[in-house]
Coordinates of C-alpha atoms and ligand atoms in Angstrom, one line a residue:
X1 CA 0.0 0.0 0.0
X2 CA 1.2 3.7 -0.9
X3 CA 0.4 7.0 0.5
X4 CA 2.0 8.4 -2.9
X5 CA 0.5 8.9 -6.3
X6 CA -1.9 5.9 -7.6
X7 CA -4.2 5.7 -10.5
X8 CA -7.6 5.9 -9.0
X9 CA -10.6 4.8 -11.2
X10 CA -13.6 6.4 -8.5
X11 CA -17.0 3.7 -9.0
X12 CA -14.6 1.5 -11.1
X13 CA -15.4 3.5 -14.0
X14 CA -13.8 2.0 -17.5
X15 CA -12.3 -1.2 -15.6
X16 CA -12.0 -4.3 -17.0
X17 CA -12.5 -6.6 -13.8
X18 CA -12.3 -10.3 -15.7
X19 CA -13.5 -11.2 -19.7
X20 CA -16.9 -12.6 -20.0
X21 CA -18.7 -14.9 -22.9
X22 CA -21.9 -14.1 -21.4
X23 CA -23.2 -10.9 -22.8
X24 CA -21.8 -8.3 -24.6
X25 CA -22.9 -4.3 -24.2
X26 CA -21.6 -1.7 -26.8
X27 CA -22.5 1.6 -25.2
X28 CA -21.8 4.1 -28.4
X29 CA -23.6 1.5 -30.9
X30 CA -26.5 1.0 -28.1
X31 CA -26.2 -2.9 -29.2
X32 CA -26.8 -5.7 -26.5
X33 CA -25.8 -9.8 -27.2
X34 CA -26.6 -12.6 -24.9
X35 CA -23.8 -15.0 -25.4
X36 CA -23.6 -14.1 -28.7
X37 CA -27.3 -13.4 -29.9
X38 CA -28.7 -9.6 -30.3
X39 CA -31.4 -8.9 -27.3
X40 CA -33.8 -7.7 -30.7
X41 CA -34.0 -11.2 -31.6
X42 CA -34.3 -12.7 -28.4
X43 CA -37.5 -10.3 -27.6
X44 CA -39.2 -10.9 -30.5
X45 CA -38.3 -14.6 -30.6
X46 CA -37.7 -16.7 -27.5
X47 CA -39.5 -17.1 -24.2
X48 CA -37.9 -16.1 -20.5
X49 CA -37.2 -20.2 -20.5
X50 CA -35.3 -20.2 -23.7
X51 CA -32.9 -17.2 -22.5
X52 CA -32.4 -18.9 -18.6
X53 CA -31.3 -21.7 -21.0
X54 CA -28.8 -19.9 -22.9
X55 CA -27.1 -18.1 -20.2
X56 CA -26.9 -21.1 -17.8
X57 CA -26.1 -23.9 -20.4
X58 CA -24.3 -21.3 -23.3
X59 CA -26.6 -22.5 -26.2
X60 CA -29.8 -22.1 -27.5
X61 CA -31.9 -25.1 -26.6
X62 CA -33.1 -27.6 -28.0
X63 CA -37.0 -28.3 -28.0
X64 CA -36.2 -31.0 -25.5
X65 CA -34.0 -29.1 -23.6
X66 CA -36.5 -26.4 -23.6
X67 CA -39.0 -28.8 -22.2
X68 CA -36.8 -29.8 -19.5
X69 CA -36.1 -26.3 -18.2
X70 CA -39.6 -25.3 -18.5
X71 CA -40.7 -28.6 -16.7
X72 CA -37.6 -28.0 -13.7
X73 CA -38.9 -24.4 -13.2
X74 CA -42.2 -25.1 -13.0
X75 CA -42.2 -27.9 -10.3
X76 CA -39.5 -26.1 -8.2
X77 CA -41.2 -22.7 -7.4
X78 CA -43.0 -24.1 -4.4
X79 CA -41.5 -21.9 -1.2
X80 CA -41.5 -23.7 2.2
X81 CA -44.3 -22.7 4.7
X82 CA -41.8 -21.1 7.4
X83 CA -40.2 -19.0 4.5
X84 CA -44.1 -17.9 3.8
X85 CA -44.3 -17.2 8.0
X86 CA -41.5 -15.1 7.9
X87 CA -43.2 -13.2 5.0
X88 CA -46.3 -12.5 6.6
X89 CA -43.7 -11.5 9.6
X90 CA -42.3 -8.6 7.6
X91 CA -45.1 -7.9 5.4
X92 CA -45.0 -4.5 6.5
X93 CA -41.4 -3.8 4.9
X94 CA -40.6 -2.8 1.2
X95 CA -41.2 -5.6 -0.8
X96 CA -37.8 -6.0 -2.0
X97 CA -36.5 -5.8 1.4
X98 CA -39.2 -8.6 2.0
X99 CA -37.4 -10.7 -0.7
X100 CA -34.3 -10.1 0.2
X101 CA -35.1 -11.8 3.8
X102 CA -37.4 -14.7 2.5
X103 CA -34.9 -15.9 -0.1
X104 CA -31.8 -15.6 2.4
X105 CA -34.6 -17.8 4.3
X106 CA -34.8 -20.2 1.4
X107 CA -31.2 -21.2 2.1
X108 CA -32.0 -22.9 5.2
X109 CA -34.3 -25.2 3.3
X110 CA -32.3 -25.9 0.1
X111 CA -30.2 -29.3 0.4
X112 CA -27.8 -27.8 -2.2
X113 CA -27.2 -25.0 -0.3
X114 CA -23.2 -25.2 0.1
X115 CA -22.8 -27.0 -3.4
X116 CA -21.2 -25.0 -6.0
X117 CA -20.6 -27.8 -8.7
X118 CA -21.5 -26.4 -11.8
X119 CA -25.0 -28.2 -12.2
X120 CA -26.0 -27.4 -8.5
X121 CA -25.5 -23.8 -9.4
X122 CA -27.5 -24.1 -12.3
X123 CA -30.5 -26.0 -10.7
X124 CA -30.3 -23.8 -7.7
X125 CA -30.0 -20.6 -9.9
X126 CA -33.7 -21.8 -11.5
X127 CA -35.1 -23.2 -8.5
X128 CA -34.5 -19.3 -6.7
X129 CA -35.8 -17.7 -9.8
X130 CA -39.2 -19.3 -9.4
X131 CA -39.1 -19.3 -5.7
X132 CA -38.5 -15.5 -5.9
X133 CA -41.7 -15.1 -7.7
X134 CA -43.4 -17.0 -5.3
X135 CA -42.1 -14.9 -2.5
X136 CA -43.4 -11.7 -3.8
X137 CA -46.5 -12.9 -5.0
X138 CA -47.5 -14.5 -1.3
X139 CA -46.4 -10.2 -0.1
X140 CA -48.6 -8.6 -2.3
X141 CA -51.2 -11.2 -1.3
X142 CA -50.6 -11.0 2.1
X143 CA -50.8 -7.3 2.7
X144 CA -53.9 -6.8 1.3
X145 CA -55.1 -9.7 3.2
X146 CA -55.5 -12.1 0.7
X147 CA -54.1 -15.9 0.6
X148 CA -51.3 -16.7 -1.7
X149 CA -52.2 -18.7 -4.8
X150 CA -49.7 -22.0 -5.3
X151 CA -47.4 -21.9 -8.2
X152 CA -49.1 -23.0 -11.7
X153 CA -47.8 -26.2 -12.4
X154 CA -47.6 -25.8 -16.0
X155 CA -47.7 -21.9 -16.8
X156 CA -43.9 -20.3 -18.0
X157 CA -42.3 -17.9 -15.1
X158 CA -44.0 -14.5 -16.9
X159 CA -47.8 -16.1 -17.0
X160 CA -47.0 -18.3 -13.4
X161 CA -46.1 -14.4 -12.4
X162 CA -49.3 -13.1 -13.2
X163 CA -51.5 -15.7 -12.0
X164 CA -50.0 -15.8 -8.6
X165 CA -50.6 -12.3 -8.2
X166 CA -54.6 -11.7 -9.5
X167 CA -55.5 -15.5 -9.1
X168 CA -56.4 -15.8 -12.2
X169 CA -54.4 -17.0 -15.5
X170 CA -53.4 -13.9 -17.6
X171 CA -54.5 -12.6 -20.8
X172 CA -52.0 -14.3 -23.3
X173 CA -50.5 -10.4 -24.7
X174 CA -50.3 -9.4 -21.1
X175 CA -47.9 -13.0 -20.0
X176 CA -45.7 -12.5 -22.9
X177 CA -45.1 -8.8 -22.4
X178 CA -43.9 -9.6 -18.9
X179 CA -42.2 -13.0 -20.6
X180 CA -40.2 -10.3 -22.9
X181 CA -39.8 -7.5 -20.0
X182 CA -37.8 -10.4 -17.7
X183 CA -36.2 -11.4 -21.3
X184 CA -34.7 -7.8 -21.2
X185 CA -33.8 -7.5 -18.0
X186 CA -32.2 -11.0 -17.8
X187 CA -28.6 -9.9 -18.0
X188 CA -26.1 -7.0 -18.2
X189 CA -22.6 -7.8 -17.7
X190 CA -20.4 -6.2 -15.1
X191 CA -23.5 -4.0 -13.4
X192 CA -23.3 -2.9 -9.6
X193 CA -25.5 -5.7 -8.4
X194 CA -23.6 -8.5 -11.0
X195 CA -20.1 -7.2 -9.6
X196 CA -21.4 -7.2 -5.8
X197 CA -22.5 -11.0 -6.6
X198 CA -19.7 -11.9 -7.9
X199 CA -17.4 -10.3 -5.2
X200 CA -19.3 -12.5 -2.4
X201 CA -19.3 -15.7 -5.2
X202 CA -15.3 -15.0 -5.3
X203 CA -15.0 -15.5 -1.3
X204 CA -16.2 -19.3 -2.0
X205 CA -19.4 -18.3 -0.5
X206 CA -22.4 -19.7 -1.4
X207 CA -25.1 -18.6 -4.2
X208 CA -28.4 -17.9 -2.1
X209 CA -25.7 -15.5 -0.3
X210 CA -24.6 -14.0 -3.7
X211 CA -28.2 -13.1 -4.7
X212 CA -28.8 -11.7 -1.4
X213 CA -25.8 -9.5 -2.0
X214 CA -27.7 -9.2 -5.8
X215 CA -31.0 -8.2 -4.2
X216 CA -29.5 -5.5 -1.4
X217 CA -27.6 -3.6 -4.7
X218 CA -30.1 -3.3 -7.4
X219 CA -32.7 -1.9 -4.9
X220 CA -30.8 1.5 -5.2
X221 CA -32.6 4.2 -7.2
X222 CA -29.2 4.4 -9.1
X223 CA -29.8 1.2 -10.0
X224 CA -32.8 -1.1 -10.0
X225 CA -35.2 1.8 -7.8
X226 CA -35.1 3.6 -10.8
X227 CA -38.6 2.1 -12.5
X228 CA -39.8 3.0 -9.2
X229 CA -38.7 6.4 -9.2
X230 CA -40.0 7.0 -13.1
X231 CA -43.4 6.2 -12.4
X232 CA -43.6 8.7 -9.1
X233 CA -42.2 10.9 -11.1
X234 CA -45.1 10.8 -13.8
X235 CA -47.6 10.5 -11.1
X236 CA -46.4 14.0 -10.0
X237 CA -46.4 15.0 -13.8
X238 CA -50.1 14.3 -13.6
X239 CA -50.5 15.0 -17.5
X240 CA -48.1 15.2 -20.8
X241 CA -48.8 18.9 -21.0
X242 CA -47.3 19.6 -17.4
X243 CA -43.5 17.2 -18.5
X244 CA -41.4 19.8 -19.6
X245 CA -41.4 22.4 -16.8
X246 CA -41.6 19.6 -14.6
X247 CA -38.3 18.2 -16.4
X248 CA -36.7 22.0 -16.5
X249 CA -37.5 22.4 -12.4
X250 CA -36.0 19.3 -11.9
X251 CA -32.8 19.7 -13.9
X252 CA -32.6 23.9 -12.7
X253 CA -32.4 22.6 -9.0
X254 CA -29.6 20.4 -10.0
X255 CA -31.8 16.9 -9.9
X256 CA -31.6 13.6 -12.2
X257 CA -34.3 12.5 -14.4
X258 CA -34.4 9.0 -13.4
X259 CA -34.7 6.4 -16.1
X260 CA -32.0 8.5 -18.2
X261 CA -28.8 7.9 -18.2
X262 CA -25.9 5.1 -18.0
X263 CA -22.5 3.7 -17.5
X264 CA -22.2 2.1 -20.4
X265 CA -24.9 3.7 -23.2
X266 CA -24.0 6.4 -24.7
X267 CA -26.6 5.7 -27.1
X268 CA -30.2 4.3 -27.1
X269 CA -30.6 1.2 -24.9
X270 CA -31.5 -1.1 -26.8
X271 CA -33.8 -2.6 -23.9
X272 CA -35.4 0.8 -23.3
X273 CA -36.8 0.3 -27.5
X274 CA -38.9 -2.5 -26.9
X275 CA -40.2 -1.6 -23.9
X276 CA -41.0 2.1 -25.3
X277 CA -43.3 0.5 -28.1
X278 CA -44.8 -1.8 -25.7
X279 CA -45.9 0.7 -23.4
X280 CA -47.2 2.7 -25.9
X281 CA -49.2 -0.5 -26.9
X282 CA -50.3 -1.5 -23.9
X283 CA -51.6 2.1 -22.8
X284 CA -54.0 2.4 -25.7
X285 CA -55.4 -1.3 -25.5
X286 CA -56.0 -0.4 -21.5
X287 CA -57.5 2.7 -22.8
X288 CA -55.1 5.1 -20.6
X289 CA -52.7 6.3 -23.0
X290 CA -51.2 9.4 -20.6
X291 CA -48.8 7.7 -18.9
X292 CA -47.0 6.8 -22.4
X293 CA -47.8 10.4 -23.3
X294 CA -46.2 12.1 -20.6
X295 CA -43.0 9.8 -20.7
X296 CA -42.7 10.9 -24.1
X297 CA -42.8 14.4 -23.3
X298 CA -39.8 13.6 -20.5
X299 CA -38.1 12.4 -23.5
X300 CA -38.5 15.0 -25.6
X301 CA -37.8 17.3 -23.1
X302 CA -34.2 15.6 -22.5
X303 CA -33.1 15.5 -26.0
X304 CA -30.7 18.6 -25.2
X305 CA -28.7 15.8 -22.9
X306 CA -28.7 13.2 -26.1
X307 CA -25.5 15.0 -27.0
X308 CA -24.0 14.2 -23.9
X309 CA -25.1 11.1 -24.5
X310 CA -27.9 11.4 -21.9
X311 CA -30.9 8.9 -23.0
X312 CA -33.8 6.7 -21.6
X313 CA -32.8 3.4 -20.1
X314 CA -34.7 0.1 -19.3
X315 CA -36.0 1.4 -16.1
X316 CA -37.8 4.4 -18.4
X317 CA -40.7 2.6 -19.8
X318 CA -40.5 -0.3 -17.5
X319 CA -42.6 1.2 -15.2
X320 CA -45.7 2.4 -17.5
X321 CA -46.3 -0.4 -18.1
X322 CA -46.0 -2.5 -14.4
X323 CA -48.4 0.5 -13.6
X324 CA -50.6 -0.3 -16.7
X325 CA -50.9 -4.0 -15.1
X326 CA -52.2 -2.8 -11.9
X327 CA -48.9 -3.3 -10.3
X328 CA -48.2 -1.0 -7.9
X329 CA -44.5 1.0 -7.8
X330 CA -42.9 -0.7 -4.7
X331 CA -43.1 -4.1 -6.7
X332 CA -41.2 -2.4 -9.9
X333 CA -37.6 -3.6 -8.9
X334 CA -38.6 -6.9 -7.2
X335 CA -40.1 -7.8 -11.2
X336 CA -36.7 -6.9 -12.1
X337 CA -34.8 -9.0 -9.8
X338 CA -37.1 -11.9 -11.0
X339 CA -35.7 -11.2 -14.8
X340 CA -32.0 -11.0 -13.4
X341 CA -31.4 -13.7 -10.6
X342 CA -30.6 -16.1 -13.6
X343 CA -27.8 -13.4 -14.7
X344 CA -26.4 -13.2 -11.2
X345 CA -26.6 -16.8 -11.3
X346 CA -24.2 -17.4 -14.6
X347 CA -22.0 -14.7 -13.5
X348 CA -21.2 -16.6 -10.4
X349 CA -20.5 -19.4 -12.6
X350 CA -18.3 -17.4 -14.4
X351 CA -16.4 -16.3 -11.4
X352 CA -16.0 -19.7 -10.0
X353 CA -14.6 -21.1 -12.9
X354 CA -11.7 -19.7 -12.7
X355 CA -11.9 -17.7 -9.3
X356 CA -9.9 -14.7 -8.0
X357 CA -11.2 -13.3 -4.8
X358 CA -12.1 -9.9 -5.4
X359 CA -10.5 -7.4 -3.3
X360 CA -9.5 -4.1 -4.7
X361 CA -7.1 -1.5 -2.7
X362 CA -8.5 1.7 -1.1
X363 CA -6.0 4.8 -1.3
X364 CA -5.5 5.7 2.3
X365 CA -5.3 9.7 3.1
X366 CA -6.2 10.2 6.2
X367 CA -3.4 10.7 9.5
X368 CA -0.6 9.1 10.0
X369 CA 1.1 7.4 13.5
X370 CA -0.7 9.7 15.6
X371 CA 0.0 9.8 19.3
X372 CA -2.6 7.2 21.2
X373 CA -4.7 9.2 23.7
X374 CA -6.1 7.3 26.7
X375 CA -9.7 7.7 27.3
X376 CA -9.7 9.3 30.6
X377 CA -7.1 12.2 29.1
X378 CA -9.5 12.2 25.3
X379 CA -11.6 16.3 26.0
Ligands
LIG401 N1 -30.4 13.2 -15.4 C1 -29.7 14.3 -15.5 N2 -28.3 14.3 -15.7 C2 -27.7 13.1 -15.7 C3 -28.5 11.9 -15.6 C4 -29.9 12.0 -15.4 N3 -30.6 10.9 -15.3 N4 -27.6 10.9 -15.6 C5 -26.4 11.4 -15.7 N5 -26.5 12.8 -15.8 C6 -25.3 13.7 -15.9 C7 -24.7 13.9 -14.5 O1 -25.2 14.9 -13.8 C8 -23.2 14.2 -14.9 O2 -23.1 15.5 -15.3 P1 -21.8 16.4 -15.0 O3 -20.7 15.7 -15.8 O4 -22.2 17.7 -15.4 O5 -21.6 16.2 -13.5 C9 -23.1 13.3 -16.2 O6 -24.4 13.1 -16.7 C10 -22.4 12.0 -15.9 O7 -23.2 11.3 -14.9 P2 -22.5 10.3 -13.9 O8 -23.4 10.2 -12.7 O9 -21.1 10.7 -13.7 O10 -22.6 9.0 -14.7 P3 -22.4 7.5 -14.1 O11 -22.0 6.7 -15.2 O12 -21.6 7.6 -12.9 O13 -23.9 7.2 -13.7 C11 -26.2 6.5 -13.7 C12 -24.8 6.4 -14.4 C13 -27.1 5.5 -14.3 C14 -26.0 6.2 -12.2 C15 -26.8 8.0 -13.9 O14 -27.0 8.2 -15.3 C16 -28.1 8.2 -13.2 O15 -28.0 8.6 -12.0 N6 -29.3 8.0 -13.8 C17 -30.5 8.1 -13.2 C18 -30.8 6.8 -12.4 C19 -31.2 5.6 -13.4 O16 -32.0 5.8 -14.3 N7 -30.6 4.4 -13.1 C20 -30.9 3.2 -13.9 C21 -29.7 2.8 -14.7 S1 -30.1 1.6 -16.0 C22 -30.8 0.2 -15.2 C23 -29.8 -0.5 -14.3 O17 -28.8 -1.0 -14.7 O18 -30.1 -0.5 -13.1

């Protein structure tokens, strides 16, 4: 360690931590690839199933292989009835913090817990993705005190989702827009909550701990909070017309528009382009097309900051269109933890196949070899 001049990168910013074969971001083209295959194609053409499948196993499956997945996911989403106590125990929290607890709960009752071969990771990876949708089901349930509805023993993730939630089996264009929003939030390389996984993965730890670690860092508004965040924000719009002083207030008093911006895009996310025309979709077909109207104006009211390379994200439509489902906003980033525990999952398979703990060096300037003090003498 040094006291002297170092090269600090400050949030890590431009730093190659490992390689990867699992997705591939280029920010100034605003182009996204899953193991190869661009995120366009992928929305328009595979299921949630299909994509869990090509992170976990690196190819596109096979119809049987698809079968298989679809079949393990479905009969493993069933969460234990003391996971489903401590639920009801904390109902009153946020519900990510409420998913955070249950599924560090769900370790206790998985008998792979400490197994970290590669297909334990994999099963345990799909088992928590379906559990996790179990678990904040039950809480939305529960709080308005309602019983949980059991998994669907046949529907895919998205529609099994859905189902839980109302009790009732979704309309078919409703199941595959959530089946396409998980689909786009599935996976995004080095992100904060990826990196935090992988830095508790890289202490031999095991992977319920990882996507605890996952949880606790993409509930930040900097992060996963911000479809939360978007949709307050257009509530408080209240109608398009009222978007662009609300956007100049905000910016003037030195605010973020959330849902804008990125690390990495400097361009379009690609994510945020499906999810734009979907909302806009889904807003006339419910026959409330204002929230897509005032979004729009937001965005037309940033397009100065396109030069700075300022533009929506996935977290800027995402929300429009949870709220469009009759989902309400505190549920927005647990959705999006149920898209991404199967990319936390494959990047701890990364890490542990060739691990490196992950500790980085801190630049200390603060005093030096002061004088001790004892406590009787401290004023
Ligand atoms: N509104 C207004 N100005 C912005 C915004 C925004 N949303 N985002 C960045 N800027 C400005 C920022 O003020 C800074 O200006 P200056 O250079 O004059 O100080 C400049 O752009 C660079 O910003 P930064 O914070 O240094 O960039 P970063 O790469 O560290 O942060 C970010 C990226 C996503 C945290 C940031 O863009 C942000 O806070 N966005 C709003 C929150 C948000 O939407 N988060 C979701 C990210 S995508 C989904 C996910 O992966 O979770």
């Amino acid at each position: 360690m040094t006291t002297g001049e170092v090269e600090l990168r400050r949030g890590l910013k431009d730093v190659y931590l490992d390689r990867t074969e699992v997705s591939f971001i280029d920010g100034q083209l605003g182009k996204l690839l899953y193991r190869g295959y661009n995120i366009h194609d992928l929305a328009e053409h595979c299921s949630f199933e299909e994509v869990i499948s090509l992170l976990l196993y690196g190819k596109l499956p096979t119809k049987d292989q698809l079968n298989q997945t679809l079949s393990f996911c479905a009969s493993n989403r069933a969460v234990p009835a003391p996971v489903l106590q401590i639920v009801e125990m904390v109902k009153q929290a946020h519900p990510m913090d409420v998913l955070r607890t249950a599924v560090s709960a769900l370790s206790a009752f998985d008998p792979a817990v400490e197994d970290n071969s590669l297909d334990a990771l994999r099963h345990k990876g799909m088992r928590v993705t379906g559990q996790a949708a179990t678990i904040v089901a039950a809480h939305f349930r529960i709080r308005r005190g309602l019983t949980p509805v059991a998994p669907h023993p046949t529907l895919n993730h998205a529609a099994n989702f859905l189902y839980m939630l109302y009790g009732k089996e979704p309309d078919p264009d409703e199941a595959r827009l959530m089946d396409v929003d998980f689909i786009l939030h599935a996976e995004h390389s080095s992100n904060a909550s990826a990196f935090a996984a992988r830095v508790t993965a890289s202490t031999l730890s095991d992977l319920h701990s990882a996507i605890v670690t996952g949880i606790g860092t993409l509930k930040g508004p900097l992060h996963g909070g911000a479809a939360e965040s978007v949709m307050k924000m257009a509530l408080e719009i209240g109608k398009p017309a009222n978007a662009e002083r609300y956007v100049k207030e905000l910016l003037d008093s030195g605010g973020r528009v959330m849902g804008f911006g990125h690390r990495v895009y400097k361009a379009e996310d690609p994510r945020a382009t499906h999810l734009r025309e979907r909302a806009r979709r889904l807003g006339e077909k419910r026959g409330h097309p204002e929230w897509y109207l005032i979004l729009e104006n937001v965005e037309k009211a940033m397009e100065p900051y396109r030069r700075r390379g300022i533009y929506p994200n996935v977290d800027f439509y995402a929300g429009a269109i949870y709220h469009l489902l009759a989902i309400p906003e505190d549920l927005f980033v647990p959705i999006f933890t149920l898209g991404r525990i199967p990319g936390w999952t494959v990047q701890v398979l990364e890490q542990l196949e060739h691990n490196v703990i992950i500790r980085p060096l801190l630049q200390y300037v603060g005093p030096m070899d002061l004088p001790f003090v004892p406590l009787e003498e401290r004023g």
